[in-house]
XYZ file of C-alpha atoms in Angstrom:
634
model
C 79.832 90.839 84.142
C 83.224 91.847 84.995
C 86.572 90.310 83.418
C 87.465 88.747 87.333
C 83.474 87.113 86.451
C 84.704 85.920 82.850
C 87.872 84.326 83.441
C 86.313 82.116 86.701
C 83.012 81.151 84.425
C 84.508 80.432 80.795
C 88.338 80.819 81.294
C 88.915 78.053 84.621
C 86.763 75.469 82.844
C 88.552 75.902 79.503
C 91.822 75.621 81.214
C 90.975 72.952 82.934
C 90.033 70.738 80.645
C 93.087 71.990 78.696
C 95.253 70.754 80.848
C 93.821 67.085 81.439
C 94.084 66.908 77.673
C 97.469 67.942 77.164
C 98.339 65.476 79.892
C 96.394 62.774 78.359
C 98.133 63.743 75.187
C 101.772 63.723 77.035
C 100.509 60.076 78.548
C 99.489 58.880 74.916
C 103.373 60.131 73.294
C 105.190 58.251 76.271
C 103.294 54.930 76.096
C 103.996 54.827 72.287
C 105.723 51.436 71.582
C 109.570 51.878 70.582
C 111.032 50.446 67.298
C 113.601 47.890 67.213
C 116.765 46.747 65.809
C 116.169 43.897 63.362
C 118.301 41.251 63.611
C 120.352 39.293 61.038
C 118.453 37.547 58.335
C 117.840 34.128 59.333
C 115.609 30.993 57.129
C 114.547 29.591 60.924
C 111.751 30.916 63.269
C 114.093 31.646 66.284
C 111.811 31.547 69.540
C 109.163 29.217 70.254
C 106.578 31.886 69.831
C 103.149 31.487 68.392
C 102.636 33.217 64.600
C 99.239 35.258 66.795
C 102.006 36.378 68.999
C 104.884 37.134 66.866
C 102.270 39.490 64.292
C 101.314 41.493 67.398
C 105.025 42.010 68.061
C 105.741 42.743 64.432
C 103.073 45.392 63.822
C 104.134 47.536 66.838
C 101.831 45.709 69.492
C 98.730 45.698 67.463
C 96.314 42.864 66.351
C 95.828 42.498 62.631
C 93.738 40.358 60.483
C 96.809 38.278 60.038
C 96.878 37.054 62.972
C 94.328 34.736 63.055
C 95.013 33.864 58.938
C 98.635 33.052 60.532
C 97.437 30.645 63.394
C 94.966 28.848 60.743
C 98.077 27.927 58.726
C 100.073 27.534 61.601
C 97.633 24.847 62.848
C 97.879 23.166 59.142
C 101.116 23.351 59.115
C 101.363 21.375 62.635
C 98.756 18.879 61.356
C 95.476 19.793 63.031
C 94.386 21.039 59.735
C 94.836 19.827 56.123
C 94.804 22.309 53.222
C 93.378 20.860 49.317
C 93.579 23.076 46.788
C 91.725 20.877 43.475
C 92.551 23.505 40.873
C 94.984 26.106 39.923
C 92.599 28.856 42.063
C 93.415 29.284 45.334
C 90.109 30.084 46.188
C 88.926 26.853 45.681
C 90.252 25.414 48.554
C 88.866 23.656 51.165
C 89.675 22.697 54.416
C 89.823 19.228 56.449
C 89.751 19.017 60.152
C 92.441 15.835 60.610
C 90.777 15.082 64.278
C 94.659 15.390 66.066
C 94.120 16.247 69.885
C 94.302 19.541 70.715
C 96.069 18.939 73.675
C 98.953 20.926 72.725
C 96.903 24.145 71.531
C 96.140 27.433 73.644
C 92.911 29.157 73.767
C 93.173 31.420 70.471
C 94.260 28.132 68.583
C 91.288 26.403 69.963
C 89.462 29.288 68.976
C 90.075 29.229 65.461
C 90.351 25.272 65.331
C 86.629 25.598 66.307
C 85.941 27.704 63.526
C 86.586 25.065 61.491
C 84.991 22.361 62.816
C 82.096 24.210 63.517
C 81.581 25.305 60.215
C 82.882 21.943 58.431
C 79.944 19.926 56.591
C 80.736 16.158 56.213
C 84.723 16.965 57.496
C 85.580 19.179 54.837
C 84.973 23.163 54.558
C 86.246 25.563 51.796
C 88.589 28.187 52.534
C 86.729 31.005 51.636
C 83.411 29.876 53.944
C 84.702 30.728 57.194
C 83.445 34.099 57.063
C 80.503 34.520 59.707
C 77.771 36.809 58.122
C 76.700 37.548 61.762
C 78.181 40.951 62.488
C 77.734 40.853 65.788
C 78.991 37.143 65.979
C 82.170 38.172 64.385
C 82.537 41.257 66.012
C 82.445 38.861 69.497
C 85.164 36.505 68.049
C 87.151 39.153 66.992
C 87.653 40.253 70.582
C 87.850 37.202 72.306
C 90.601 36.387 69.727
C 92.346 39.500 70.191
C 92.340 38.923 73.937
C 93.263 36.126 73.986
C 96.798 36.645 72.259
C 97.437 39.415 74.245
C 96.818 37.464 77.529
C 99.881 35.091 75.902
C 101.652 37.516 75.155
C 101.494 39.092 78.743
C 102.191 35.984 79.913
C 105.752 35.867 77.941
C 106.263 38.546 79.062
C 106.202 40.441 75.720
C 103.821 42.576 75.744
C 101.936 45.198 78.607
C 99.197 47.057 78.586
C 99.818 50.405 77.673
C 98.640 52.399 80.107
C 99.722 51.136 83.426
C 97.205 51.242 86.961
C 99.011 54.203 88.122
C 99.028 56.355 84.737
C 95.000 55.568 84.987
C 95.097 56.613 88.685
C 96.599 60.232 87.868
C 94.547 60.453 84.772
C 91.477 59.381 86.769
C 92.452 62.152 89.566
C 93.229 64.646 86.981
C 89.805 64.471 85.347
C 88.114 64.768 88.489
C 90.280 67.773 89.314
C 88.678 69.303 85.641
C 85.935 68.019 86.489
C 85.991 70.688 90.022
C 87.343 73.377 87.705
C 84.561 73.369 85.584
C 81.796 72.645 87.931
C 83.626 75.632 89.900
C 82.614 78.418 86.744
C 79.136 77.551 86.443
C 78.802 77.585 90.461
C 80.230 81.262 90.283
C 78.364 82.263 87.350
C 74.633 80.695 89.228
C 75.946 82.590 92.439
C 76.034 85.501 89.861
C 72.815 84.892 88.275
C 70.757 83.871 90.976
C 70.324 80.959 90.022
C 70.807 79.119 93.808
C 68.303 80.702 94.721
C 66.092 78.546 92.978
C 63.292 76.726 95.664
C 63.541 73.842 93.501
C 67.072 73.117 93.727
C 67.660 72.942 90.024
C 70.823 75.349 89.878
C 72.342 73.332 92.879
C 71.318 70.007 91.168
C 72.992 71.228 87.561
C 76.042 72.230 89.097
C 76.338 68.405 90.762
C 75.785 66.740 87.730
C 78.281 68.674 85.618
C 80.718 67.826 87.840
C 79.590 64.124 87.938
C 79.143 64.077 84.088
C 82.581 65.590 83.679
C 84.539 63.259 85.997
C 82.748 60.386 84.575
C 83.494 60.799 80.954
C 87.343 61.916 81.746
C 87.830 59.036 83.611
C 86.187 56.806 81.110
C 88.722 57.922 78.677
C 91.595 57.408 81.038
C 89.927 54.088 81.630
C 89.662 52.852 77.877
C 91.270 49.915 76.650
C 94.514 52.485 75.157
C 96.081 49.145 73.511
C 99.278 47.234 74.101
C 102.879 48.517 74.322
C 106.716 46.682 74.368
C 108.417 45.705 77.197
C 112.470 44.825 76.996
C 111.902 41.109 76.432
C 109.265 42.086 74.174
C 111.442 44.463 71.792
C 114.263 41.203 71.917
C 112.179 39.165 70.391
C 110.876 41.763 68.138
C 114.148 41.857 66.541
C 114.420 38.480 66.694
C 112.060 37.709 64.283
C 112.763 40.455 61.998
C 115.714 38.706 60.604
C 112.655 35.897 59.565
C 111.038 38.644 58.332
C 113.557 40.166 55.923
C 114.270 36.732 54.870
C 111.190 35.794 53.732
C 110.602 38.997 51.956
C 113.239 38.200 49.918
C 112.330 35.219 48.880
C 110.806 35.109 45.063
C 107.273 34.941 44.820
C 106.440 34.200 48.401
C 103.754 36.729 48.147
C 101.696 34.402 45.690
C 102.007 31.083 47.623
C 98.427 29.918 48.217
C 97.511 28.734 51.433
C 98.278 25.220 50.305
C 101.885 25.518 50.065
C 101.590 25.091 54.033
C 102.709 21.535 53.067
C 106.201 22.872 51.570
C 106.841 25.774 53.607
C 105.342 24.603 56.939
C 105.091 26.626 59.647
C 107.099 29.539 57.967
C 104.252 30.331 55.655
C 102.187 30.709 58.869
C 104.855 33.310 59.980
C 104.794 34.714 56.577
C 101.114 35.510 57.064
C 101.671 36.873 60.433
C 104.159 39.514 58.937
C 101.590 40.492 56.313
C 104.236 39.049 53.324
C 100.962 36.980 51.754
C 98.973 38.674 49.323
C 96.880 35.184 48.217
C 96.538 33.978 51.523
C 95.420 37.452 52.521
C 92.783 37.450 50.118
C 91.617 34.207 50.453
C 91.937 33.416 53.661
C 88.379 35.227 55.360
C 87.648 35.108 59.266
C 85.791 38.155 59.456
C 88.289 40.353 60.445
C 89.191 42.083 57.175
C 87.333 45.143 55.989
C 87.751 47.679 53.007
C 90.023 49.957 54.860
C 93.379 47.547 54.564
C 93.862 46.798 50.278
C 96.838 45.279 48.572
C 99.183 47.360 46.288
C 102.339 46.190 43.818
C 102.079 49.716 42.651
C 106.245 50.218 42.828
C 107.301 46.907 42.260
C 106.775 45.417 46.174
C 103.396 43.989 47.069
C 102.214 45.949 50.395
C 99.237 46.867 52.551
C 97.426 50.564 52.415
C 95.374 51.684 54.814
C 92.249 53.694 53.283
C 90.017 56.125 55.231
C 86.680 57.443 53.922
C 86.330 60.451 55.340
C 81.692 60.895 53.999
C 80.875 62.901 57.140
C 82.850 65.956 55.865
C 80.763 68.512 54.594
C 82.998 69.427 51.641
C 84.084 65.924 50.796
C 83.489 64.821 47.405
C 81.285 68.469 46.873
C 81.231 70.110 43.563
C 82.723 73.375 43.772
C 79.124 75.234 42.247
C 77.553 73.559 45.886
C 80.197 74.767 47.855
C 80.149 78.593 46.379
C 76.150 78.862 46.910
C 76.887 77.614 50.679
C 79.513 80.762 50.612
C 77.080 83.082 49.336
C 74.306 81.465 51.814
C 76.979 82.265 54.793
C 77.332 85.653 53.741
C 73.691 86.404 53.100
C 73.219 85.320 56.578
C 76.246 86.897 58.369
C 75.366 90.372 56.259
C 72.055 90.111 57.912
C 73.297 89.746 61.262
C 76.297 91.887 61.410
C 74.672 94.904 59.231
C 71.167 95.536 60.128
C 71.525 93.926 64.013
C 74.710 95.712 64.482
C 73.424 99.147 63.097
C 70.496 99.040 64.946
C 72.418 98.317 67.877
C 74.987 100.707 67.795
C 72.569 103.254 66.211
C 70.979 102.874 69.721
C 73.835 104.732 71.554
C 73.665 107.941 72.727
C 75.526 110.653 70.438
C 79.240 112.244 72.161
C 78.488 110.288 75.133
C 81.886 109.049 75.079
C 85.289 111.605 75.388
C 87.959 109.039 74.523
C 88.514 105.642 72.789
C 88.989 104.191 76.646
C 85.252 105.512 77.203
C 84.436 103.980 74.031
C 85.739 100.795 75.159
C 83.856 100.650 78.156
C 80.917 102.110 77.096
C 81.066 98.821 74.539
C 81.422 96.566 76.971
C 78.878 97.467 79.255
C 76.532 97.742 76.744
C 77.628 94.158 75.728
C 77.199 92.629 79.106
C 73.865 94.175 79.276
C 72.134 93.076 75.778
C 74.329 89.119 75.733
C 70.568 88.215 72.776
C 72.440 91.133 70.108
C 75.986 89.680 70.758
C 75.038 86.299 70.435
C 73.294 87.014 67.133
C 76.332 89.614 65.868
C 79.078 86.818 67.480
C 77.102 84.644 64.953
C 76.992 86.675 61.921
C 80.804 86.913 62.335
C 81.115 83.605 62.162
C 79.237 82.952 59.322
C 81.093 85.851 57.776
C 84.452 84.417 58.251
C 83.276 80.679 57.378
C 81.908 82.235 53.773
C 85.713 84.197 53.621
C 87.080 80.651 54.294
C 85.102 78.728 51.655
C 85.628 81.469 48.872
C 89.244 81.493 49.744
C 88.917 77.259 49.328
C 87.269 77.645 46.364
C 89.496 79.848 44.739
C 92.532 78.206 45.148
C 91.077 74.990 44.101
C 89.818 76.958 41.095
C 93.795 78.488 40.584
C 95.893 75.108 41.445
C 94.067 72.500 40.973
C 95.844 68.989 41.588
C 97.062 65.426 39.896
C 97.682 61.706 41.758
C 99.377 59.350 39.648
C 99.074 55.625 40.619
C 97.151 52.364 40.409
C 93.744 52.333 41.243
C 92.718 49.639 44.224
C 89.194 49.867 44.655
C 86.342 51.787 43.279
C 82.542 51.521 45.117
C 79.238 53.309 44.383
C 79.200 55.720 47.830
C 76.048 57.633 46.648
C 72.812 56.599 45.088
C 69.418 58.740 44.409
C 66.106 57.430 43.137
C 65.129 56.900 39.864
C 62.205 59.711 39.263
C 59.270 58.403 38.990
C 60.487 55.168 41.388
C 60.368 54.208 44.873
C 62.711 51.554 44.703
C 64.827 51.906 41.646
C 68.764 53.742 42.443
C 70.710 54.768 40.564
C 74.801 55.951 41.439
C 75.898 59.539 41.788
C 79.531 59.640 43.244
C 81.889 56.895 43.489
C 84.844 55.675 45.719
C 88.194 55.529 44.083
C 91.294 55.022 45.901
C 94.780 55.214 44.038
C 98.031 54.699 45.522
C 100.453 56.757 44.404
C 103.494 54.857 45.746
C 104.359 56.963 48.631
C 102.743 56.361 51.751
C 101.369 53.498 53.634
C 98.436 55.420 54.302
C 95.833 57.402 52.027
C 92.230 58.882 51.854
C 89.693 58.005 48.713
C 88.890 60.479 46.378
C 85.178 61.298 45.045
C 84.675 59.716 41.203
C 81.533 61.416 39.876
C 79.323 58.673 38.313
C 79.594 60.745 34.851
C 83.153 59.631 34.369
C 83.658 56.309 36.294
C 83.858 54.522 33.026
C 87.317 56.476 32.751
C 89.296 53.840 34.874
C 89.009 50.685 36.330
C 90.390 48.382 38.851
C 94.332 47.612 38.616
C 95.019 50.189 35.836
C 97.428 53.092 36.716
C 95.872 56.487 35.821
C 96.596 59.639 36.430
C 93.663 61.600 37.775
C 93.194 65.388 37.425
C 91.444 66.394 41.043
C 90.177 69.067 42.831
C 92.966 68.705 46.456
C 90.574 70.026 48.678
C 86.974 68.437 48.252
C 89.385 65.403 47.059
C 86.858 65.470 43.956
C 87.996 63.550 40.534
C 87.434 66.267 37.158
C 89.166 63.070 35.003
C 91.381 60.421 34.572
C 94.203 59.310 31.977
C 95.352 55.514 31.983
C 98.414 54.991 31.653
C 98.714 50.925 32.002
C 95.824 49.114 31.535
C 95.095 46.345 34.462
C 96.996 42.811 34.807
C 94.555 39.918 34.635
C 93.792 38.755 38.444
C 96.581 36.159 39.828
C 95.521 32.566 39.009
C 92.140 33.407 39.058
C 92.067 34.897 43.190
C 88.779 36.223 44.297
C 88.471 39.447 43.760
C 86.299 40.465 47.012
C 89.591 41.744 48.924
C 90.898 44.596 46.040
C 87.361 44.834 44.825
C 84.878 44.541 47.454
C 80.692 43.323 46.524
C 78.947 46.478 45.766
C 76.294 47.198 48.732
C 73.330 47.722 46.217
C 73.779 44.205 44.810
C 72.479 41.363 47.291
C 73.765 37.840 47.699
C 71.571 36.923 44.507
C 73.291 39.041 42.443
C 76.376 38.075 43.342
C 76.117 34.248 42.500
C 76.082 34.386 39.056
C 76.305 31.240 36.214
C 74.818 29.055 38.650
C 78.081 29.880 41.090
C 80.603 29.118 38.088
C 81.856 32.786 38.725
C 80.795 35.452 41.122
C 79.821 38.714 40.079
C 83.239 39.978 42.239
C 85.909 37.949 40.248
C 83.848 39.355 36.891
C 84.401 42.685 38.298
C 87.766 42.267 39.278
C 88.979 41.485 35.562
C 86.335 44.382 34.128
C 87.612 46.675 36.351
C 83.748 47.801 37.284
C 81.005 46.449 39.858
C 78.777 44.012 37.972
C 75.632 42.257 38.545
C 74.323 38.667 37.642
C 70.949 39.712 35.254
C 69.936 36.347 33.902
C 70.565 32.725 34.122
C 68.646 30.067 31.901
C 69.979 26.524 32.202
C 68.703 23.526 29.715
C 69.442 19.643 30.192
C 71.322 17.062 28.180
C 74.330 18.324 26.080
C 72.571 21.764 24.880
C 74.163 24.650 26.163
C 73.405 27.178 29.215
C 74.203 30.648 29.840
C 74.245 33.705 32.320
C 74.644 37.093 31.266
C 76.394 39.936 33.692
C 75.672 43.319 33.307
C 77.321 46.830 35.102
C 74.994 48.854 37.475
C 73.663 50.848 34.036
C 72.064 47.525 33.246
C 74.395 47.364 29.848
C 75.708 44.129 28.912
C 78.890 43.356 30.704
C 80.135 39.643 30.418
C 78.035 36.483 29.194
C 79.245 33.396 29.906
C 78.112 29.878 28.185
C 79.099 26.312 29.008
C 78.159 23.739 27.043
C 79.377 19.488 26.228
C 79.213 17.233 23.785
C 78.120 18.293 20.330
C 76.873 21.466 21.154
C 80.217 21.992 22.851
C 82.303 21.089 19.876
C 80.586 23.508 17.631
C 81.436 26.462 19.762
C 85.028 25.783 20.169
C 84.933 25.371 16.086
C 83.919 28.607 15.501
C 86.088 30.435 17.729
C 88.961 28.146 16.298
C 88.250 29.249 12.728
C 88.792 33.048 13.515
C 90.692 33.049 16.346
C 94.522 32.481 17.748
C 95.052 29.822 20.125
C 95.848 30.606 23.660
C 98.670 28.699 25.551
C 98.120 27.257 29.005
C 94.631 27.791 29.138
C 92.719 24.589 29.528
C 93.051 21.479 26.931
C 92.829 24.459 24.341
C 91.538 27.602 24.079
C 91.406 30.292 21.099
C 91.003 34.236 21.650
C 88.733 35.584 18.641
C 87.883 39.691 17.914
C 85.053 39.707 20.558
C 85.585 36.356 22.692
C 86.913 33.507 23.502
C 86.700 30.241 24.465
C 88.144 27.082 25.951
C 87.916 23.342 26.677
C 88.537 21.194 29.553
C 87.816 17.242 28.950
C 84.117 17.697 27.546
C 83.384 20.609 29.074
C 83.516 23.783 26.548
C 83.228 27.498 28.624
C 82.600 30.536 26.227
C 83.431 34.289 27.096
C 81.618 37.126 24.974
C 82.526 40.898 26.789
C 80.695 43.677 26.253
C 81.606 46.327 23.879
C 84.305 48.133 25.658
C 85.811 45.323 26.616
C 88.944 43.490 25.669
C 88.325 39.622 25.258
C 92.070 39.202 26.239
C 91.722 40.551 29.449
C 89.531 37.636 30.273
C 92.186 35.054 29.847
C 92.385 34.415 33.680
C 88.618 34.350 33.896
C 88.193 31.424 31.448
C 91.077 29.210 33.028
C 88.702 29.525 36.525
C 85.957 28.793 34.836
C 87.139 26.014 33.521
C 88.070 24.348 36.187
C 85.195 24.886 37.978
C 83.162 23.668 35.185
C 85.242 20.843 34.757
C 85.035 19.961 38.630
C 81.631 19.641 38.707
C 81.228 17.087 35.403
C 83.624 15.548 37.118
C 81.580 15.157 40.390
C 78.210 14.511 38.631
C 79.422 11.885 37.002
């Protein structure tokens, strides 16, 4: 094979395709959606734009989670909807179709409105229920929500689709021209080979579909929905409703308005939500469009979104360094064989002084090389693996020499790996953990690996500093530095927490649904799991006990009334200090504490490493809850 032969069969198709990509790339970098100029402040929404619309517009053109949270409120707010929240926790309220006419409601409003009505039982739904479990479903409803805002927003003309019918027509014409190039080296190299000369066609018949193969997926990429991008009336009202934006921001506490303070704010709230300024509607408010990869920080003062990627399919991600040096030595042992005992053979082969000068040497090599392509292949691959073993001792080392430190507040920890119990089939226990910390100074961050040995080191909402191995993002240990703030008038945890995927929906309705196994994990910082529940009639007492994954004892909680009530509270009173704003009374003893709301008494006994006054928060929801259903019963 001459060098004319390799540049037409490996060089034209690699250039090829090299160029459709950097044009695809160049296409990508134009269509980019500009930023804008925010305008003045203002307390007023100033267009007549829809909250849907108005969050596409304010997170550059794309559709968020808050947009249909936003259009919920928005159709509360405008009295299609009533919000009732009972207690002080937000995630106890339910919603109440009023039965107004839609007539003044687009599609997506209709869409969501639906939701609601669909799922309401008896005209009333709670909040937290409009989830659909059906993946599929949701996945469906996600897109025919999504496109129908953009078709509004196209409409107003705010908004166009990114890549435009002629950009798609050039890409289209430029993959097909790759598409020639490459199906233009493998003709030349079966006109080399023979391989036309095939009876059956096959050479003749590969070559065809290359090409078609190539073309197709090229142009399916150019093709692809690429998103949505501004247009000049689009980036006006972008700026718009900045001002709104920066308005609410700085309004106190706006973050923490529950979804029911639609009825003070009106539709401003909704617009609120559609900035992503509402961290309790956000984790309330569940349409099946949130996921684990979008958590809430206050770590720096100023409540904002991360983004989180989990980057599992990366061979050195989360690795212990011990695994990582026996792959090195496994590379080498291999690319040793290859290189050393191939190679010598090989070159052993070659006649002695047959070559004058280096020049001869050269092409002696090459020929040779054309000749035996079995030997290169297998000494091309023992190079490889040579320099991939060079690579991962290099990796190795300098995560040995320098290793690394994040500072921050720790947003979510998950079990990621499990193995079997030996001597079970069924029975799991966890090996490496999730934990991602935000250290303040991006928007954007990957989780780090939290061997199972040392997850007891932190927990949710604490900031820690953890000592970590930068390239296999691998935790060796963690410091805390704050311990966590009690969870926000008793929010569900799921959004900051998330249910652990080893526990099923039994597990996670523990004392009899008084309080999930994910607001008991929120406030112990750990994934938990309903073990037992025993319930007795009258006015004698019943219980359910929580433990962590380990199957130690994490949180028990007992309600009881009347007598039996009145003797729990007494003993906690005797020992313990009282607790202000926590029920009709409540008292916080050395290893519990408990509360009492009308005749209903709720007592908290923690584990072992467990602060009872952490649980503060905890024992208010419960309490309500508890007193609720008395209440209803009766």
């Amino acid at each position: 094979m001459s060098l004319a032969d390799l540049a037409v069969e490996a060089g034209l198709p690699v250039v090829s395709l090299a160029l459709w990509s950097a044009a695809y790339g160049i296409a990508r970098l134009a269509t980019r959606p500009r930023g804008t100029t925010p305008a003045a402040p203002t307390a007023e929404p100033p267009g007549p734009e829809s909250p849907a619309v108005v969050s596409l517009l304010a997170n550059r053109w794309r559709i968020t989670p808050d947009a249909a949270r936003a259009t919920l409120l928005d159709l509360a707010a405008r009295g299609h909807l009533a919000l009732r929240q009972s207690g002080p926790d937000p995630a106890g309220t339910t919603v109440h179709p009023t039965g107004r006419p839609a007539d003044d409601l687009n599609r997506y409003e209709r869409l969501v409105l639906s939701r609601v009505v669909e799922r309401a039982v008896d005209g009333v739904v709670p909040l937290t229920a409009l989830g659909l479990h059906d993946e599929q479903r949701t996945r469906s409803w996600t897109k025919s929500f999504r496109r129908l805002v953009v078709a509004d927003a196209r409409r107003l003309g705010l908004s166009r689709r990114r890549f435009p019918a002629t950009l798609v027509t050039a890409l289209v014409a430029a993959g097909c021209g790759a598409a020639l190039g490459v199906a233009a080296g493998a003709w030349h190299y079966l006109v080399r080979t023979g391989g036309l000369e095939n009876e059956d066609g096959d050479g003749i018949f590969g070559a065809i579909a290359l090409l078609v193969v190539t073309a197709t997926v090229l142009g399916g990429i150019a093709r692809r929905d690429h998103g949505e991008r501004d247009t000049p009336a689009g980036r006006s009202a972008a700026a718009r409703w900045a001002g709104l934006r920066a308005w609410l921001g700085g309004q106190a506490g706006f973050a923490d308005l529950p979804p029911s303070a639609v009825a003070t704010w009106g539709r401003r709230l909704g617009y609120g939500t559609a900035f992503g300024l509402t961290r309790v509607v956000a984790g309330v408010v569940q349409l099946g469009l949130a996921n684990r990869d979008l958590l809430w920080s206050s770590y720096g003062g100023t409540w904002r979104q991360i983004r989180v990627s989990y980057p599992s399919g990366r061979l050195r991600y989360g690795q212990s360094l011990g695994w990582i040096t026996f792959r090195a030595i496994l590379a080498a042992l291999v690319g040793g064989t290859f290189t050393g005992v191939l190679g010598s053979l090989w070159l052993g082969s070659a006649e002695p002084g047959a070559a004058e000068g280096p020049l001869d040497a050269v092409g002696e090599l090459w020929v040779r090389l054309s000749s035996d392509p079995i030997t290169l292949g297998f000494l091309l691959t023992g190079l490889v693996a040579l320099g991939y073993a060079g690579y991962l001792a290099l990796r190795v080392l300098i995560d040995l020499v320098a290793p690394g430190s994040v500072t921050g507040e720790v947003l979510w920890q998950q079990v990621w790996q499990r193995k079997v119990v030996e001597g079970s089939a069924r029975e799991y226990v966890p090996v490496n953990h999730y934990l991602v910390i935000d250290d303040g100074r991006s928007d954007r961050t990957r989780a780090w690996v939290l061997p199972e040995e040392i997850s007891g080191q932190c927990r949710l909402g604490e900031v820690v500093t953890a000592r970590v191995r930068p390239w296999t993002r691998r935790v060796r240990g963690v410091t805390v530095h704050r311990p966590a703030r009690s969870a926000p008038g008793g929010t569900a945890a799921a959004d900051r927490f998330g249910p652990d995927p080893g526990v099923d929906d039994g597990d996670r309705i523990g004392s009899d649904g008084l309080l999930s196994a994910e607001e008991i994990g929120w406030a112990l910082g750990r994934p938990v799991r309903s073990a037992s529940t025993a319930g007795y009639p009258d006015d004698r007492p019943w219980s359910a006990e929580f433990t962590d994954l380990h199957g130690r004892p994490a949180l028990t909680v007992t309600v009881a009334r009347g007598r039996s009530g009145r003797v729990l509270l007494t003993l906690v009173r005797a020992v313990g200090r009282p607790l202000a704003g926590t029920g009709d009374e409540a008292y916080l003893g050395a290893d519990r504490l408990v509360g009492r709301r009308g005749d209903v008494v709720v007592l908290l006994q923690p584990g072992r490493d467990v602060a009872p006054d952490r649980l503060t928060g905890l024992l208010d929801t419960a309490l309500s809850r508890a007193s609720a259903r008395q209440t209803d019963s009766a």
